[in-house]
Coordinates of C-alpha atoms in Angstrom, one line a residue:
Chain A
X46 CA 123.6 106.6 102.6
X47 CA 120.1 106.4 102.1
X48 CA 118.0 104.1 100.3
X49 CA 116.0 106.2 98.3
X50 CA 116.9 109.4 96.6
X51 CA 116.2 112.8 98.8
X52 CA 112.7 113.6 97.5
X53 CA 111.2 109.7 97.8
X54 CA 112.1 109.9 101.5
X55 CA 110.2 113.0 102.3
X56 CA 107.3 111.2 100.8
X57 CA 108.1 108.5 102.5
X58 CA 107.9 110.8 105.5
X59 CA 104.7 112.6 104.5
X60 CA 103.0 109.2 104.5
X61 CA 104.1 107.9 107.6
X62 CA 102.7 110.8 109.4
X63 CA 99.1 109.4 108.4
X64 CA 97.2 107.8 110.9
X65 CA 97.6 104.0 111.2
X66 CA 100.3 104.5 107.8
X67 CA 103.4 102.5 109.6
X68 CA 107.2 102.5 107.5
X69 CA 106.4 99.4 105.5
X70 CA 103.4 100.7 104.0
X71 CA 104.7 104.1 103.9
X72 CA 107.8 103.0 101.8
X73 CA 104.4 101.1 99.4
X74 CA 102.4 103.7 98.8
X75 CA 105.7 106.1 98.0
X76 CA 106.5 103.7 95.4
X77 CA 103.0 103.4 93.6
X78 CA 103.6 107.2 93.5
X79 CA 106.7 106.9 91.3
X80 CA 104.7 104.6 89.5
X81 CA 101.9 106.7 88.6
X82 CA 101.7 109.1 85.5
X83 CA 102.1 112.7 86.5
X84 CA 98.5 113.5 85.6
X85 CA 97.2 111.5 88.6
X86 CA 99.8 112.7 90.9
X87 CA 99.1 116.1 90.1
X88 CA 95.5 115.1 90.4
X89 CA 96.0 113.9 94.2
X90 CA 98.3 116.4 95.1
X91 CA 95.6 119.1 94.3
X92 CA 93.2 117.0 95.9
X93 CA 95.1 117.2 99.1
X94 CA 95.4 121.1 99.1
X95 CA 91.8 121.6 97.8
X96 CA 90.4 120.0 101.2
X97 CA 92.4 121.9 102.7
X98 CA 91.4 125.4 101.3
X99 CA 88.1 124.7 100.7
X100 CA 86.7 122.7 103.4
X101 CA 85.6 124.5 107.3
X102 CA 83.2 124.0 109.9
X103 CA 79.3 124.8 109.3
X104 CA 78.3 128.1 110.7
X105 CA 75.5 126.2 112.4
X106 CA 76.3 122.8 113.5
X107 CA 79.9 122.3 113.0
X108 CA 79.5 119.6 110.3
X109 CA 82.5 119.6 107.2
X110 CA 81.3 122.2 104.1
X111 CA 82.4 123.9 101.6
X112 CA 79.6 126.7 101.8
X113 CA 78.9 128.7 105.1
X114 CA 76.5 126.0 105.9
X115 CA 76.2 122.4 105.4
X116 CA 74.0 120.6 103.2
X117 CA 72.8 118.9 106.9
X118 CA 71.6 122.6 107.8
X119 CA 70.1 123.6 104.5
X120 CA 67.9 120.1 104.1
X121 CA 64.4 121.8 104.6
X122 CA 63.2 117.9 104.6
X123 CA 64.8 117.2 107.9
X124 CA 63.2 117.5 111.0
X125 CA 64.6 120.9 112.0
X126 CA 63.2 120.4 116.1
X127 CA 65.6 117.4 116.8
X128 CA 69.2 118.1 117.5
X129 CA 71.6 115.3 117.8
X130 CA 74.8 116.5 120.0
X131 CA 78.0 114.7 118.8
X132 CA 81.9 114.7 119.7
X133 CA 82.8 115.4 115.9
X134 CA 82.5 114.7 112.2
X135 CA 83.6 111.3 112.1
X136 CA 80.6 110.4 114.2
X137 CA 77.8 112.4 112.1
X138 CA 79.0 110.3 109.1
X139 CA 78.5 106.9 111.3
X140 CA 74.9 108.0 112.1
X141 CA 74.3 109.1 108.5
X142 CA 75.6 106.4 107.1
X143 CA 73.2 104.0 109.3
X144 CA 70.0 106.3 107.8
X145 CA 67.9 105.9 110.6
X146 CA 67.8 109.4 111.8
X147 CA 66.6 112.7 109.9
X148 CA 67.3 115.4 112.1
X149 CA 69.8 118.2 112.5
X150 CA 73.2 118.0 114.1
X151 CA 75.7 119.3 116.5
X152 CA 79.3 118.9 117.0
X153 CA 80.6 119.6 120.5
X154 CA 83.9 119.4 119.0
X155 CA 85.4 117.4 121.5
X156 CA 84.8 115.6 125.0
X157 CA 85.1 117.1 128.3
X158 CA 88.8 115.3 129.8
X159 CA 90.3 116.7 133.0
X160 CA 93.5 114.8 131.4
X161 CA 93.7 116.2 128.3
X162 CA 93.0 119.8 129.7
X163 CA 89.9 120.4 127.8
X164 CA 87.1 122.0 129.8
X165 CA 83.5 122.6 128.8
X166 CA 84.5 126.4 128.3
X167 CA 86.4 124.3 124.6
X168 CA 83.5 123.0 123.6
X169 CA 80.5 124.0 121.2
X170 CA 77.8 124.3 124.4
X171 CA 77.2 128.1 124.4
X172 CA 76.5 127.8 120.1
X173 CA 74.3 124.9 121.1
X174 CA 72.0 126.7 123.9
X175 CA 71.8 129.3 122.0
X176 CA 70.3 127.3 118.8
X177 CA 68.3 125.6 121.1
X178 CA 66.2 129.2 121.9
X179 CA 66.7 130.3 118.6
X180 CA 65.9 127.4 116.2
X181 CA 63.0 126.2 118.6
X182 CA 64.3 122.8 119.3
X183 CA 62.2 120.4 121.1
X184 CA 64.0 117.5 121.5
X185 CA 67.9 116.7 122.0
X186 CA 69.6 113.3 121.5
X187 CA 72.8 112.9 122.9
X188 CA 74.7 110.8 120.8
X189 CA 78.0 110.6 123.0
X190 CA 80.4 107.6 123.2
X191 CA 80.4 105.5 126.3
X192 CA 83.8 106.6 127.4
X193 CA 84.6 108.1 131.2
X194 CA 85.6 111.2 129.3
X195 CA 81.5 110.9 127.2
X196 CA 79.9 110.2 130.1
X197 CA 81.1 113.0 132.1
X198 CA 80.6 115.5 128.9
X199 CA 76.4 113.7 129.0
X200 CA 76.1 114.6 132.6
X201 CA 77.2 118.1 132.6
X202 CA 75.2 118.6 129.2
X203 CA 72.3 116.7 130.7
X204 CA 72.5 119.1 134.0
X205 CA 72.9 121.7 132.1
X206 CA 69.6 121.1 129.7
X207 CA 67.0 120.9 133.0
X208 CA 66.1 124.7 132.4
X209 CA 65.7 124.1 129.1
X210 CA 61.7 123.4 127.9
X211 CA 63.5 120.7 125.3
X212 CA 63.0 116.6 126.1
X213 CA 66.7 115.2 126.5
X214 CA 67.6 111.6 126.0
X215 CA 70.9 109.8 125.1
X216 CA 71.9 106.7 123.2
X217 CA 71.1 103.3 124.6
X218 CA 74.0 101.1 125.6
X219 CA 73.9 97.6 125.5
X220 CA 75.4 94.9 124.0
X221 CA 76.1 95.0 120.0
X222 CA 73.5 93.5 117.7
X223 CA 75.3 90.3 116.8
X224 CA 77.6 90.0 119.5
X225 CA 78.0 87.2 122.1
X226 CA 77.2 88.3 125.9
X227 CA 80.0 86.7 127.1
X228 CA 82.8 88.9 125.9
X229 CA 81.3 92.1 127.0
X230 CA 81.8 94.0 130.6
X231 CA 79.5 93.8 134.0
X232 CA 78.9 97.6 133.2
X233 CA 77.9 96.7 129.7
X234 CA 75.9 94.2 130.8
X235 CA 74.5 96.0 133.8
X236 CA 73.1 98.9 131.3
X237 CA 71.7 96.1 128.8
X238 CA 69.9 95.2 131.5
X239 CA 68.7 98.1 133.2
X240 CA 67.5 99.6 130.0
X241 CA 65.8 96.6 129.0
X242 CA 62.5 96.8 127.2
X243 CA 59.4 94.8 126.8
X244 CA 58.7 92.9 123.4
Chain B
X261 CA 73.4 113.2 98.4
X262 CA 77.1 112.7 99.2
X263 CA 77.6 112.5 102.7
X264 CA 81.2 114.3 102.1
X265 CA 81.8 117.7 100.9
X266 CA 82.8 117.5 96.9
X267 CA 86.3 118.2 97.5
X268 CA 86.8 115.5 100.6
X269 CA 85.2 113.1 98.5
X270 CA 87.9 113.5 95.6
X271 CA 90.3 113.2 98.5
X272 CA 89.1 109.8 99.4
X273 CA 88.9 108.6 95.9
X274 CA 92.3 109.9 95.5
X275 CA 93.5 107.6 98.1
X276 CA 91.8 104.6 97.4
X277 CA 93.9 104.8 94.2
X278 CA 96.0 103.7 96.5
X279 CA 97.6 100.0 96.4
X280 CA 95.7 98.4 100.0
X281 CA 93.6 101.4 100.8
X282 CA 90.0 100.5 100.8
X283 CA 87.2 102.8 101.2
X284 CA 87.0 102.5 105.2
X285 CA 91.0 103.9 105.1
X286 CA 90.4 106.2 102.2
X287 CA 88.3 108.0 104.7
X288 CA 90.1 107.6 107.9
X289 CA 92.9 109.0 105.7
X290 CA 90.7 112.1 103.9
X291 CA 89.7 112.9 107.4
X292 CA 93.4 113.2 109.1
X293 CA 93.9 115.7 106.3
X294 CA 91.1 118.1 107.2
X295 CA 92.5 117.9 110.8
X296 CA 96.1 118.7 109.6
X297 CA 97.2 122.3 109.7
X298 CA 97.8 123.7 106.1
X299 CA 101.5 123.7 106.2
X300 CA 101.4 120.2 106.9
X301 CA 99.2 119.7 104.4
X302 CA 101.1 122.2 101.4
X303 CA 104.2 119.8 102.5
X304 CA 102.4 116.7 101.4
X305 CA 100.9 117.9 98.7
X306 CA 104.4 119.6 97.3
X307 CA 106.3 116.0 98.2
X308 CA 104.0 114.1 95.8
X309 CA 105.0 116.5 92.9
X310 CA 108.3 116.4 93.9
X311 CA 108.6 113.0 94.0
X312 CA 106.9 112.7 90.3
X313 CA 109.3 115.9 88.9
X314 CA 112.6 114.8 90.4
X315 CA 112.8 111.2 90.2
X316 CA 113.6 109.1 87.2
X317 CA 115.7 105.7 86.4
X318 CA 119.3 105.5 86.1
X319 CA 121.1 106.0 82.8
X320 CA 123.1 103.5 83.7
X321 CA 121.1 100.5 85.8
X322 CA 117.6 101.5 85.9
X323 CA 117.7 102.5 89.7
X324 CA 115.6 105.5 90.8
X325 CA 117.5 108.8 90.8
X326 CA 117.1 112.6 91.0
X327 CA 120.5 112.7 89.1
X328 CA 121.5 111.2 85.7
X329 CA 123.4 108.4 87.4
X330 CA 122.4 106.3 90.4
X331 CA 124.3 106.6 94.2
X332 CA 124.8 103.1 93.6
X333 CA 126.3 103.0 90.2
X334 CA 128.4 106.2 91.1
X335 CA 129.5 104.8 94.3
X336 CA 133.4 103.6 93.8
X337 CA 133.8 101.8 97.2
X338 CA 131.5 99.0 95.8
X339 CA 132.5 96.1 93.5
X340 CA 132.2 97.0 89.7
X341 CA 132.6 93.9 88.2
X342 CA 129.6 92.1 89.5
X343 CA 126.2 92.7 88.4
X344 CA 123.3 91.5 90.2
X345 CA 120.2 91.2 87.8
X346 CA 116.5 92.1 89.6
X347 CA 112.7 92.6 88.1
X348 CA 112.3 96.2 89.9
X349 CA 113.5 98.8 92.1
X350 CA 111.4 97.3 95.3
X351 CA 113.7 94.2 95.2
X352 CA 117.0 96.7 94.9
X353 CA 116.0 98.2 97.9
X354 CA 115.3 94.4 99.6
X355 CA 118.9 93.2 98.9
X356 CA 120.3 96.5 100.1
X357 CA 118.4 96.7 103.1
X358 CA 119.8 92.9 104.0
X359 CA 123.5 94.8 103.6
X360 CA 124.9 91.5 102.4
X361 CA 125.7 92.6 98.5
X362 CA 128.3 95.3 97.4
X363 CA 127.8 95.0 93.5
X364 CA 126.2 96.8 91.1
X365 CA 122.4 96.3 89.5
X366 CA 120.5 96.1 86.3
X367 CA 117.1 96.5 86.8
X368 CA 114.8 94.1 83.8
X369 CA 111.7 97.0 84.4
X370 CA 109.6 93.5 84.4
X371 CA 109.8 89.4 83.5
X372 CA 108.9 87.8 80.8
X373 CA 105.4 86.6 80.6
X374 CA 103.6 85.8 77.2
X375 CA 100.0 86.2 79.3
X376 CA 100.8 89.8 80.4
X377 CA 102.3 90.2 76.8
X378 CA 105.9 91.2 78.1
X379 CA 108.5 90.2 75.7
X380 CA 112.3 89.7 76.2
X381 CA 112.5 92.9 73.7
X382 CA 110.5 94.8 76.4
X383 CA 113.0 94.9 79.3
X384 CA 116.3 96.2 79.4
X385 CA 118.1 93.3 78.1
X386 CA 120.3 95.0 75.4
X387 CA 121.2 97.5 77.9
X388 CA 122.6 94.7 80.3
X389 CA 124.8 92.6 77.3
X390 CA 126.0 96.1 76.5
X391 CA 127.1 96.7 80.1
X392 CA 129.0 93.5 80.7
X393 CA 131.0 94.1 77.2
X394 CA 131.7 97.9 78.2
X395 CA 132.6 97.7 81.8
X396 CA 134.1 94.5 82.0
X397 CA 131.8 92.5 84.3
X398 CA 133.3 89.2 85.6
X399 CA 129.6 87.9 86.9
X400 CA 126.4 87.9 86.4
X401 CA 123.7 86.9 89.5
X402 CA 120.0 86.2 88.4
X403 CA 118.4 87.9 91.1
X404 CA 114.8 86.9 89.8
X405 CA 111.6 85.6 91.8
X406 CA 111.2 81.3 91.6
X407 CA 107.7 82.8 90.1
X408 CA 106.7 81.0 86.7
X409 CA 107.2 84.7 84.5
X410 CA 110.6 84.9 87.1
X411 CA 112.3 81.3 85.6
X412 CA 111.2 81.7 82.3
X413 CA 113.4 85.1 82.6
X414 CA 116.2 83.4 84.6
X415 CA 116.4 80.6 81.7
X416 CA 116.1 83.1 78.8
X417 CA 119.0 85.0 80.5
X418 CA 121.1 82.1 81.4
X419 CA 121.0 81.1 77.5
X420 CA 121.8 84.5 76.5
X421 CA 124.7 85.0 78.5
X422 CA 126.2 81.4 77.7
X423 CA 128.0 83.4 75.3
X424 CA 129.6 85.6 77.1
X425 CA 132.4 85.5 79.2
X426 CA 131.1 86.3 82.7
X427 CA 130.4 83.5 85.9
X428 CA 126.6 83.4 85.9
X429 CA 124.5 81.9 89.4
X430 CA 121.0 82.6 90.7
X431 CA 120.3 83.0 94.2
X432 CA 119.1 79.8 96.2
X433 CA 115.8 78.6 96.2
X434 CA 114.5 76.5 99.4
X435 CA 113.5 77.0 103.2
X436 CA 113.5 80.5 104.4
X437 CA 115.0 80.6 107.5
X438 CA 113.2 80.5 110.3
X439 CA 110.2 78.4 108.8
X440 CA 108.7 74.7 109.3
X441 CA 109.8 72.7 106.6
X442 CA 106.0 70.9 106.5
X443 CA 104.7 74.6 105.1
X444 CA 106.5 74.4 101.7
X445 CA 105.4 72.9 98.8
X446 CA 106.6 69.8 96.7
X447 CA 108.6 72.1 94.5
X448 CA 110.3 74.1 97.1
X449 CA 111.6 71.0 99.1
X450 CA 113.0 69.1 95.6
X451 CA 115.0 72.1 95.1
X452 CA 116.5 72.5 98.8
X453 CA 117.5 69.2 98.8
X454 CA 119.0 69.5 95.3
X455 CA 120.6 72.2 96.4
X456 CA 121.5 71.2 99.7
X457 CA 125.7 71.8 101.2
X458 CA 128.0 70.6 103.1
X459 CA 128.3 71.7 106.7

């Protein structure tokens, strides 16, 4: 016999399927739900299918929106010569949230990973070539996670942007403002070093 | 500007409702939605009505139900003469997972606590003398946190039901097992020696 009647368990169930949401906490949260008017359940449960129906990719850049293009895209105040290539949303919100840069965007949508079985062909690369002639770009940042799987997607987009007239750089890696040398790795170090710069 | 879409950013408020979900796992959380598919999503979002439609307390002990009487309280194979008295539903479910009790409940719905201004008249006191008249309960264990709001129940309750006719015990205080004596208070250690047995 169970615990908890039929319908608590499914939402047990529901909640467990979230990402770092283990039993324990699952069981929690399921709870606080019982304990919750029905106005704000209704309210989250609407919530929940209201991202769902409302919220796609920009036509542009990939970004989340609930138009055909993001607010990103339609910001005349950015600088709309700069793209910033990226593996998905998560990371456009990182950079935003740091303020420091005021171009446009572009979500590959992924990582090239012979693993995984996902090939450049998956990714957002012909959308972003194509902007590139289109919008005028002159400059693209590659904003790409250090991973095997990041550096490998850099190089083929790097190789792949020589015909272009646009100046290409990526991300520096170093060590971590406010971080102790000594627990980071020889290739970690080695790129801190090679990319050092005069002060 | 929001860096979310409107309806993602109700999402994450809607789980930072949420009892240990801060903003950082509001947003880790709104985002696993918008990767979902919308099935997945429809499922979740019908399990949190569902839960808030079907469930309610037992007529009888306060347990949460979708029918008018708890599978506990309906449940013949277990002992009907003993009621074991708790604050809430969470510790129910924390004896019956430890599979060591095969008695009914009767769940208070709080403790009494004159800051909080609970009164004895606010929990389901009545309901419990009434049981132990009506369906002949022989005892009566005080189930209740060592908490300040807990003892001042226990003591309230233990007066009460001097009256009555029924064995009444609370469960031990002390050491839990598995712990260093030299981490518990002054308090804890007078009352596991007090109540210390043979072996």
């Amino acid at each position: 016999m169970s615990l908890y009647p039929e319908s608590l368990t499914n939402l047990i169930e529901q909640f467990q399927k979230l990402p770092t949401i283990g039993k324990k906490s699952a069981e929690r949260l399921a709870m606080s739900i019982v304990d919750k008017d029905s106005k704000s359940v209704e309210d989250f449960s609407n919530a929940l299918k209201e991202v769902k129906d409302k919220i796609h990719p920009c036509k542009i850049c990939g970004n989340l929106t609930e138009d055909d293009i993001c607010n990103i895209c339609k910001d005349v105040s950015r600088d709309e010569t700069t793209i910033c290539v990226i593996e998905d949303v998560r990371n456009l919100i990182a950079i935003e949230k740091s303020s420091v840069y005021h171009g446009r965007y572009h979500i590959l949508g992924g990582l090239i990973s012979p693993s995984d079985n996902v090939k450049a062909e998956d990714l957002s690369i012909d959308k972003l070539l194509e902007r590139i002639d289109k919008e005028g770009i002159k400059e693209i940042i590659l904003a790409i996670s250090s991973t095997i799987e990041g550096e490998t997607t850099s190089l083929f987009l790097a190789h792949l942007l020589e015909n272009k007239d646009v100046r290409v750089s990526k991300i520096a890696s170093g060590i971590p403002v406010g971080s102790n040398l000594e627990y980071f790795d020889q290739l970690t170090l080695e790129r801190a070093l090679e990319d050092r710069r005069e002060i």
